[in-house]
Short mmCIF file of C-alpha atoms and ligand atoms in Angstrom, two decimals:
data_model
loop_
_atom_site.label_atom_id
_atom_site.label_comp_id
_atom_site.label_asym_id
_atom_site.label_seq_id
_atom_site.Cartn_x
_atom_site.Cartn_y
_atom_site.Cartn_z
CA UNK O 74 25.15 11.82 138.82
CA UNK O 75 22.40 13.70 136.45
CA UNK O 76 23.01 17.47 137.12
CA UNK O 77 19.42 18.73 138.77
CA UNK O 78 19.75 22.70 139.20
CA UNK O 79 21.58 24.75 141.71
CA UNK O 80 19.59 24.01 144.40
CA UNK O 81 20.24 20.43 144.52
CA UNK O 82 23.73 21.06 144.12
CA UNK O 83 24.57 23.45 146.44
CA UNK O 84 21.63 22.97 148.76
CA UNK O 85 24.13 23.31 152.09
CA UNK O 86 24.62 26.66 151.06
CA UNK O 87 20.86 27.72 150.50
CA UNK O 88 17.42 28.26 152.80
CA UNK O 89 16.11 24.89 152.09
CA UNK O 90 15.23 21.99 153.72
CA UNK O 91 13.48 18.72 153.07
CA UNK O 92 10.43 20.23 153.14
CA UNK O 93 11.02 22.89 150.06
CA UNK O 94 9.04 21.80 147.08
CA UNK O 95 12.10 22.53 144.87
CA UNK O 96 10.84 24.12 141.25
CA UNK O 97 13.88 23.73 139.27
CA UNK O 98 14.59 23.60 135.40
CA UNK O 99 18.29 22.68 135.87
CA UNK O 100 19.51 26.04 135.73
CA UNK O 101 22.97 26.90 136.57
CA UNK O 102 26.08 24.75 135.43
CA UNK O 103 26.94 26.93 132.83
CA UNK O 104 29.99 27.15 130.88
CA UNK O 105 32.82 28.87 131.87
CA UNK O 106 34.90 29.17 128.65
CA UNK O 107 38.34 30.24 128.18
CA UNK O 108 38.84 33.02 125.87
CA UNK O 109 41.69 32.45 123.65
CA UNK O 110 40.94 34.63 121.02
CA UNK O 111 40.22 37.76 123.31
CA UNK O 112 43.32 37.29 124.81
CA UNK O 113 45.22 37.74 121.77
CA UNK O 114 43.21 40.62 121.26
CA UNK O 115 43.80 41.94 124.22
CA UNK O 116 47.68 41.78 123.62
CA UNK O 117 48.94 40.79 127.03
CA UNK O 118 50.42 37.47 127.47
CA UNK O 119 49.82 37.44 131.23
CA UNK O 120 46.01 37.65 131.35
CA UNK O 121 44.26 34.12 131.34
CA UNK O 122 40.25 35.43 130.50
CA UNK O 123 37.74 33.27 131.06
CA UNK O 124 33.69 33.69 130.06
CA UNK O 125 31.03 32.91 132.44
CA UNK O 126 28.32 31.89 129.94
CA UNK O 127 25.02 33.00 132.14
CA UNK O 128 22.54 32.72 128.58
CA UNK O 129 22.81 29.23 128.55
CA UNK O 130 20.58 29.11 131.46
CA UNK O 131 16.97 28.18 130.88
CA UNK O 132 15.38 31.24 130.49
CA UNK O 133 18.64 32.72 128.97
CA UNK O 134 19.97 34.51 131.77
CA UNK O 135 21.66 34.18 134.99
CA UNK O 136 18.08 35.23 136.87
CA UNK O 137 16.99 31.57 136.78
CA UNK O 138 19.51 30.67 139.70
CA UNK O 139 17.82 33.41 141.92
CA UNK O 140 14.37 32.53 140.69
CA UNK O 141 14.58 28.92 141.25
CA UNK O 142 15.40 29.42 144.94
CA UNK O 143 12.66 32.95 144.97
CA UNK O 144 9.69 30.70 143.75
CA UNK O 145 10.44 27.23 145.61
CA UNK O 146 10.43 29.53 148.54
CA UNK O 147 7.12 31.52 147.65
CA UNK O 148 5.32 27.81 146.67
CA UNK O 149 7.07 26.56 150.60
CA UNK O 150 5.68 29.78 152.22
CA UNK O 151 1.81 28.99 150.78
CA UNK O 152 1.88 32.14 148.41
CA UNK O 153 -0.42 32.58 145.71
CA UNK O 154 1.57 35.03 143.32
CA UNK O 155 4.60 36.68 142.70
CA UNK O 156 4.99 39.90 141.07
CA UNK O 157 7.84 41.77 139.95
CA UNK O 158 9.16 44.96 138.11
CA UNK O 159 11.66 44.28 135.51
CA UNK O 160 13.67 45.47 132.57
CA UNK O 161 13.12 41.97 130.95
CA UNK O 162 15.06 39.24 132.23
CA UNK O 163 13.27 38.82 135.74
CA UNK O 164 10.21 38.80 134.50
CA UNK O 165 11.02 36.32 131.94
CA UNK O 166 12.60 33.99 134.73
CA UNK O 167 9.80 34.80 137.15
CA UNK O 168 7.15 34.15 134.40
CA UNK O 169 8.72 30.65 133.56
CA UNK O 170 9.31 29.62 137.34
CA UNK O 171 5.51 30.72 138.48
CA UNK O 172 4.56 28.95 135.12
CA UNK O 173 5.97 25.38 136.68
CA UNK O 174 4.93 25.94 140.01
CA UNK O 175 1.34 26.98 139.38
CA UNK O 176 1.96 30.41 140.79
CA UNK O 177 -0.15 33.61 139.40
CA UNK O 178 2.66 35.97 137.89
CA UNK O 179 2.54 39.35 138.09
CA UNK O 180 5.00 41.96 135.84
CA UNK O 181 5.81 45.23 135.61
CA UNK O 182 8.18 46.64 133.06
CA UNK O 183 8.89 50.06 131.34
CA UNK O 184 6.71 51.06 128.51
CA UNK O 185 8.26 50.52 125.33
CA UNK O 186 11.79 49.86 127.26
CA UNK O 187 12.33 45.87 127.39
CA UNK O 188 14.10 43.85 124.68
CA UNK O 189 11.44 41.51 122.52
CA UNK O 190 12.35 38.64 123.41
CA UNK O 191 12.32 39.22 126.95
CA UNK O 192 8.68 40.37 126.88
CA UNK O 193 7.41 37.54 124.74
CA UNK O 194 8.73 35.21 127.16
CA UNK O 195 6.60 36.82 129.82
CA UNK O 196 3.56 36.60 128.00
CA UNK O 197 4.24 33.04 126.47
CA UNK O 198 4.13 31.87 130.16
CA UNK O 199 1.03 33.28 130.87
CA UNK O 200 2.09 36.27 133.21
CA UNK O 201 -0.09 39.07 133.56
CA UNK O 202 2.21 41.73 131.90
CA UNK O 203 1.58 45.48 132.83
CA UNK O 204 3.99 47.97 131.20
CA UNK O 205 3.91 51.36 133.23
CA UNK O 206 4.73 54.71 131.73
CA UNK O 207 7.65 55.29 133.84
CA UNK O 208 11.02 53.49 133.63
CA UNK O 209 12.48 50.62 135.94
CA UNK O 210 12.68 53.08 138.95
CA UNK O 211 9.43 53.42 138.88
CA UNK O 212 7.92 50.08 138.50
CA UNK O 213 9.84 49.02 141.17
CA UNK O 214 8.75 51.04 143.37
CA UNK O 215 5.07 50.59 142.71
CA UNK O 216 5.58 46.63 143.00
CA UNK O 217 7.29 47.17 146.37
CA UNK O 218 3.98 49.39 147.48
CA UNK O 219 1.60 46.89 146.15
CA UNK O 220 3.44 43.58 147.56
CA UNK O 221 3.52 45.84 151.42
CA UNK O 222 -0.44 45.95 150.85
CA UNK O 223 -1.58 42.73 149.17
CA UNK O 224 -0.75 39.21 149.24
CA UNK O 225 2.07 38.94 146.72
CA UNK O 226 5.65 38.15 147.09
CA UNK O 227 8.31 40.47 145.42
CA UNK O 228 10.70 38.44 143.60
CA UNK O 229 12.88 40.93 142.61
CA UNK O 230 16.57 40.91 143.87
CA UNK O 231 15.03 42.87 147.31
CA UNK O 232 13.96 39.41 147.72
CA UNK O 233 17.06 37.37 149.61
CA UNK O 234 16.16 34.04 147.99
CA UNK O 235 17.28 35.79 144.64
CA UNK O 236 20.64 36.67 146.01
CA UNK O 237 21.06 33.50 147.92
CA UNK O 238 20.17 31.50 144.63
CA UNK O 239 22.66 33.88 142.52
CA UNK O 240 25.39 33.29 144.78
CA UNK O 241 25.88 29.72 143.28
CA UNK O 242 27.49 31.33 139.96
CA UNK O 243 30.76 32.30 142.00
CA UNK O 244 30.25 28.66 143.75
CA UNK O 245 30.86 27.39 140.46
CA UNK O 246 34.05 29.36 139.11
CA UNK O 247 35.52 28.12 141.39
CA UNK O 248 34.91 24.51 141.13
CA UNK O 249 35.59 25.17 137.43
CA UNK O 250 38.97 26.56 137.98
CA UNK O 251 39.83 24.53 140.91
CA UNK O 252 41.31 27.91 142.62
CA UNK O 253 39.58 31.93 142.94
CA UNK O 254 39.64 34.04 140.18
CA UNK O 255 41.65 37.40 140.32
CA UNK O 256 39.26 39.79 138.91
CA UNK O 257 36.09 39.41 137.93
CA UNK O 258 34.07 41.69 135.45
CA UNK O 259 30.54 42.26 135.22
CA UNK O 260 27.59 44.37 134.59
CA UNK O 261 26.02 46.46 137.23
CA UNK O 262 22.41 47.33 137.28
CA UNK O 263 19.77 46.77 139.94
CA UNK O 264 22.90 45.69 141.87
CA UNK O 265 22.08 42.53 143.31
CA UNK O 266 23.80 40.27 141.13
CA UNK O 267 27.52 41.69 142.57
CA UNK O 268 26.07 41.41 145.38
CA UNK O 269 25.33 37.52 144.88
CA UNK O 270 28.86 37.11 143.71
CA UNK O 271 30.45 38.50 146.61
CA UNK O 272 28.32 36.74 148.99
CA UNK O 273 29.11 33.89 147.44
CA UNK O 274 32.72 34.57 147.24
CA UNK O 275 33.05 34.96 150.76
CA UNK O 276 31.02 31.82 151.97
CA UNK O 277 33.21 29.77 149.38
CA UNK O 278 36.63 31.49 150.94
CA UNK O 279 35.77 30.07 154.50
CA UNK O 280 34.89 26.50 153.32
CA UNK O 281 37.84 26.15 150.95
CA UNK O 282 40.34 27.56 153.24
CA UNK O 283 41.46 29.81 150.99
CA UNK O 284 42.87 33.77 151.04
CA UNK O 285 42.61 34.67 147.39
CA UNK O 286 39.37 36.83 146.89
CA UNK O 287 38.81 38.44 143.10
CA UNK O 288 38.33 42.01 142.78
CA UNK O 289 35.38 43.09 142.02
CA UNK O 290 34.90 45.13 138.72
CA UNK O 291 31.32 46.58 138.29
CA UNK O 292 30.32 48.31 134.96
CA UNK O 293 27.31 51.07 134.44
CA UNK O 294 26.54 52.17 130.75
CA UNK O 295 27.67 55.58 130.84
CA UNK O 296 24.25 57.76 130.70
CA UNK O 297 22.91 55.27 133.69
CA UNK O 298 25.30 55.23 136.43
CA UNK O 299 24.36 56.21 139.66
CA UNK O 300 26.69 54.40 141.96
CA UNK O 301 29.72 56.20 139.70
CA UNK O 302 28.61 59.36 140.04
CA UNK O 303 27.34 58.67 143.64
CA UNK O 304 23.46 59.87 142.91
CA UNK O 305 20.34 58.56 142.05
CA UNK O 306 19.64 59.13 138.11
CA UNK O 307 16.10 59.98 137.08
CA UNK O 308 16.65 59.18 133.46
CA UNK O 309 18.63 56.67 132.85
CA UNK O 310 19.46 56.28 129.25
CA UNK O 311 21.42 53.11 127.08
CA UNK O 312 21.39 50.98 124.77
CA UNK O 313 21.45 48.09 127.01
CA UNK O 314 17.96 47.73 128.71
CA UNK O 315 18.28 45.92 130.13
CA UNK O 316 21.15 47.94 132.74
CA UNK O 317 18.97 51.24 132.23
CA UNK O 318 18.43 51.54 136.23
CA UNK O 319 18.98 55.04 137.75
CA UNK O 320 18.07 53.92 141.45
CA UNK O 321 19.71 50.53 142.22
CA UNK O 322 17.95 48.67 145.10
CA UNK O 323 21.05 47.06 146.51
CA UNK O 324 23.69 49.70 145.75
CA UNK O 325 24.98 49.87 149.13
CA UNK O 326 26.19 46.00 148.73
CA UNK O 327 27.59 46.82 145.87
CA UNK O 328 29.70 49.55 146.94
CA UNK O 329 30.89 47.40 149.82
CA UNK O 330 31.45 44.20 147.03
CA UNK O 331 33.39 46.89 145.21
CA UNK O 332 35.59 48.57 148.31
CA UNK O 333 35.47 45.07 150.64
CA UNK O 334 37.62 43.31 147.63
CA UNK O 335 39.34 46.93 146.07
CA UNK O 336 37.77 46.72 143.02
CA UNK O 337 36.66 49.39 141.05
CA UNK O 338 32.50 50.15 139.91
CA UNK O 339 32.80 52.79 136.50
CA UNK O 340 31.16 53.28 133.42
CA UNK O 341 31.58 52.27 129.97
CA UNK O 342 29.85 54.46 126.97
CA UNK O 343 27.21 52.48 124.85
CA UNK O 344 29.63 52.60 121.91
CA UNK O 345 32.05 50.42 124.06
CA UNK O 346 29.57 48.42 124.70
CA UNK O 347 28.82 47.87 121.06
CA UNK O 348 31.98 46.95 120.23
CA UNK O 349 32.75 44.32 122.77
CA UNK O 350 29.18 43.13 121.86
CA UNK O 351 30.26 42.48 118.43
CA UNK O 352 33.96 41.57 119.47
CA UNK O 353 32.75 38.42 121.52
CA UNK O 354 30.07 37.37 119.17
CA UNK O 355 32.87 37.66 116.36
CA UNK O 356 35.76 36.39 117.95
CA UNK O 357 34.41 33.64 120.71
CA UNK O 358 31.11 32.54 118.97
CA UNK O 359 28.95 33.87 121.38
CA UNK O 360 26.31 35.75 121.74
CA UNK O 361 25.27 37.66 124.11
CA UNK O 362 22.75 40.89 124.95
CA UNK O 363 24.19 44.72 124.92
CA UNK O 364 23.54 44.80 128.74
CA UNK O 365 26.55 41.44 129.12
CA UNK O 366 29.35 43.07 126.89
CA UNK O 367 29.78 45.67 129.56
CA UNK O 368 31.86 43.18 131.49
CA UNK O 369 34.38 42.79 128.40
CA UNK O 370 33.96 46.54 127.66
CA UNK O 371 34.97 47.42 131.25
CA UNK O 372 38.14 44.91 130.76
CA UNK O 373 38.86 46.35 127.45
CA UNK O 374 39.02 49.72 129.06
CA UNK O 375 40.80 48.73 132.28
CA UNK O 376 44.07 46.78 129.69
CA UNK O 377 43.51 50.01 127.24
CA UNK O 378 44.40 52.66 130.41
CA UNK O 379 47.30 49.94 131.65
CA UNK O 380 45.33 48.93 134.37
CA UNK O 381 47.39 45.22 134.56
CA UNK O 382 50.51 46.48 133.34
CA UNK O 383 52.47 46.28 136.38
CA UNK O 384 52.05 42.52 136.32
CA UNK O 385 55.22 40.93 136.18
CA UNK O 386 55.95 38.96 132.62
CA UNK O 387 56.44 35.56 134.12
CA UNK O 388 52.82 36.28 136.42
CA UNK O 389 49.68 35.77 134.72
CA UNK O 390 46.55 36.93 136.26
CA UNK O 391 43.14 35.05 135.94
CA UNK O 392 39.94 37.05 134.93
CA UNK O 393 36.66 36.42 134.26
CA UNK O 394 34.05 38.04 132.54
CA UNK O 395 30.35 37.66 133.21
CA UNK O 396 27.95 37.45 130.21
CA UNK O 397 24.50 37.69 132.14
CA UNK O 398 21.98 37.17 129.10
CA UNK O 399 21.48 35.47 125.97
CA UNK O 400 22.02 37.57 122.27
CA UNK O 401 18.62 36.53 121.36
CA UNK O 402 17.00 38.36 123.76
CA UNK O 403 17.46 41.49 121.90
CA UNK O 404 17.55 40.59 118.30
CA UNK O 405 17.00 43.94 116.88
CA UNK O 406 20.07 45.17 118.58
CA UNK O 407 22.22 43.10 116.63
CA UNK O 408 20.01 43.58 114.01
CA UNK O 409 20.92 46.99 114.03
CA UNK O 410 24.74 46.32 114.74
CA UNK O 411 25.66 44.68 111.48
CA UNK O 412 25.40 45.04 108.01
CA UNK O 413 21.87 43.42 106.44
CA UNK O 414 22.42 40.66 104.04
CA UNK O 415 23.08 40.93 99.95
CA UNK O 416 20.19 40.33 98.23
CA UNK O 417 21.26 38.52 94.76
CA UNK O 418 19.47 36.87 92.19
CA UNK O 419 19.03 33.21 92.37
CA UNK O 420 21.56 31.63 90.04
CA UNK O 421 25.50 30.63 90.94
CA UNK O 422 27.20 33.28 89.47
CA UNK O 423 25.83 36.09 91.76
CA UNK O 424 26.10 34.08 94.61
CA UNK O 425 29.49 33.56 93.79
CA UNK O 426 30.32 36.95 93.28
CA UNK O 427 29.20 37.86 97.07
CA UNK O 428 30.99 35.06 98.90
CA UNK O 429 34.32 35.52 97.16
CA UNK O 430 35.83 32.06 97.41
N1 LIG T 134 22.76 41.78 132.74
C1 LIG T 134 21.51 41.46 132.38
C2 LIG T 134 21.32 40.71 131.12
C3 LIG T 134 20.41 41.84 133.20
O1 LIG T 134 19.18 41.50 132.82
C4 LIG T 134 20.65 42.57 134.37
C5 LIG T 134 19.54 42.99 135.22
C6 LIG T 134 21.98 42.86 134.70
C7 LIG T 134 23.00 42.46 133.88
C8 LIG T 134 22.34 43.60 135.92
O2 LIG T 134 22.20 42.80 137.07
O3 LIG T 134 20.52 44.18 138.24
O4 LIG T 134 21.74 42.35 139.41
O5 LIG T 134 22.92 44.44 138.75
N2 LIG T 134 18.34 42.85 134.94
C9 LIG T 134 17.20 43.14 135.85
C10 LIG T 134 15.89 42.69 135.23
C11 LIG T 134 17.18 44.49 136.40
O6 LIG T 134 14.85 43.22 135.57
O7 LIG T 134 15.91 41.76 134.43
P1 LIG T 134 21.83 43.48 138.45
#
């Protein structure tokens, strides 16, 4: 059967019916990649780590399962725009989505704060693009105010159809691995996205019959991290944008994800989040924004403090790691990350003098 989106696949699980004009770009279906060479990096035998490759998705991150469900909805419900706030990736998804279904877009993002390729993809599909001078907090509170008093639906993760869409993602791990994963790592920002997976989780644990749940391991770059330090931030600073939230919107669900499955939601510093940025490009070939190495940062710390070590030699625990968003989305990061290229003069010898063969 030709794979049509998440909607069509999962549709028993999702608000639809018949009746929803479903605006899909087959999104979802991602990889889920075992990590052989960041297990031997991580040195234990007993962890099997496994990548959830969200950038593959058609906008390059794992919004487009939310959105697809968030605008067939809107289009169902007779709406006439859609307007979000965003530190790039919804409003690329939400620009794209509205762009197939005929649906005015409306964004907000943080001046000067969203990765470039996030905000050309905005503009490429026509949204109308506002950047505030405030950060995410802000914006998202002044599209909440505006979709209370006009006719335009909020499709950011306030919106259920976005969590009910993003749920699919766990749906899938587990038809991957044919069983429930043990842990799972990911990034926390705005919060909903845990609080798809959890959802999701749960709904798959009843149908499956089964009483394995994964633990849920958030991560919060270190100078944005409100749910670890239990208080709203009012600037939030990192590296990875795309994260920098200092008010999440669904952190009560997150806090239950986190204590409902006894995982844990910390921080890791923007230099860990470098390094497992570079470490999975590097070692695993793939490449993924600043905001999605949190997930392998937060494992790296968790095996670094001993975190797994009281698993028994013959056990072997499976984990996996979420990687919400696409490398390209951020070029400059990576850009910035590495060392520029030799320039040589155009004959063999000097090129053979930097390649050393
Ligand atoms: N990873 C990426 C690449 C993201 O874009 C986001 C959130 C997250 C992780 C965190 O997910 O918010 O559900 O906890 N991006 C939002 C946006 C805020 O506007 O694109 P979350």
């Amino acid at each position: 059967m030709i794979y049509k989106g998440v909607i069509e696949r999962y549709r028993e699980f999702l608000p639809v019916s018949s009746k929803t004009p479903v605006i899909t770009m087959y999104e979802g279906n991602t990889p889920l990649l075992r990590a052989v060479n960041l297990e031997r990096r991580l040195g234990l035998q007993s962890i099997e780590l496994y990548l959830k490759c969200e950038g593959f998705n058609p906008t390059g991150s794992f919004k487009d399962r939310g959105m697809t469900v968030a605008v067939s909805k809107a289009v169902e419900e007779g709406a006439k725009a859609v307007m979000c706030a965003s530190t790039g990736n919804t409003s690329a998804s939400a620009a794209a989505y509205s762009s197939r279904s005929g649906l005015k877009c409306i964004v907000l993002i943080p001046e000067g704060a969203i990765a470039l390729g996030k905000l050309s993809q905005a503009m490429i599909h026509n949204a109308e693009v506002v950047a505030v001078r405030g950060n995410f907090d802000t914006a998202l509170n002044l599209a909440r105010e505006i979709c209370e008093k006009y006719p335009v639906t909020l499709v950011n993760s306030i919106n259920p159809y976005r969590i009910e869409g993003q749920k699919t993602a766990s749906f899938e791990i587990v038809d991957s691995l044919g069983r429930f994963p043990d842990y799972q790592f990911m990034p926390v920002g705005n919060a909903g996205n845990i609080t798809a997976y959890w959802k999701g989780y749960k709904e798959y644990q009843k149908v499956k019959h089964s009483d394995c749940l994964p633990k849920m391991m958030g991560f919060q770059a270190s100078g944005s991290a409100p749910i670890v330090l239990g208080k709203p931030i009012k600037n939030p600073e990192t590296i990875a944008t795309a994260i920098r939230i200092g008010n999440p919107a669904s952190w009560k669900k997150a806090v239950e994800a986190r204590d409902e499955s006894g995982g844990v939601i910390d921080t890791v510093t923007d230099k860990e989040i470098i390094t497992a940025y570079k470490l999975i490009a590097g070692t695993e070939g793939i490449f993924v924004e600043p905001a999605s190495a949190s997930s392998v940062a937060g494992l790296l710390k968790y095996v670094k403090k001993g975190y797994f070590s009281e698993i028994k030699s013959k056990e072997t625990v499976t984990v996996v790691c979420i990687l919400t968003g696409h490398g390209l989305k951020d070029p400059d990061r990576a850009i910035k990350s590495v060392r520029m290229p030799k320039v040589v003069s155009a004959n063999l010898k000097s090129v053979l003098k930097v390649i050393r063969l």
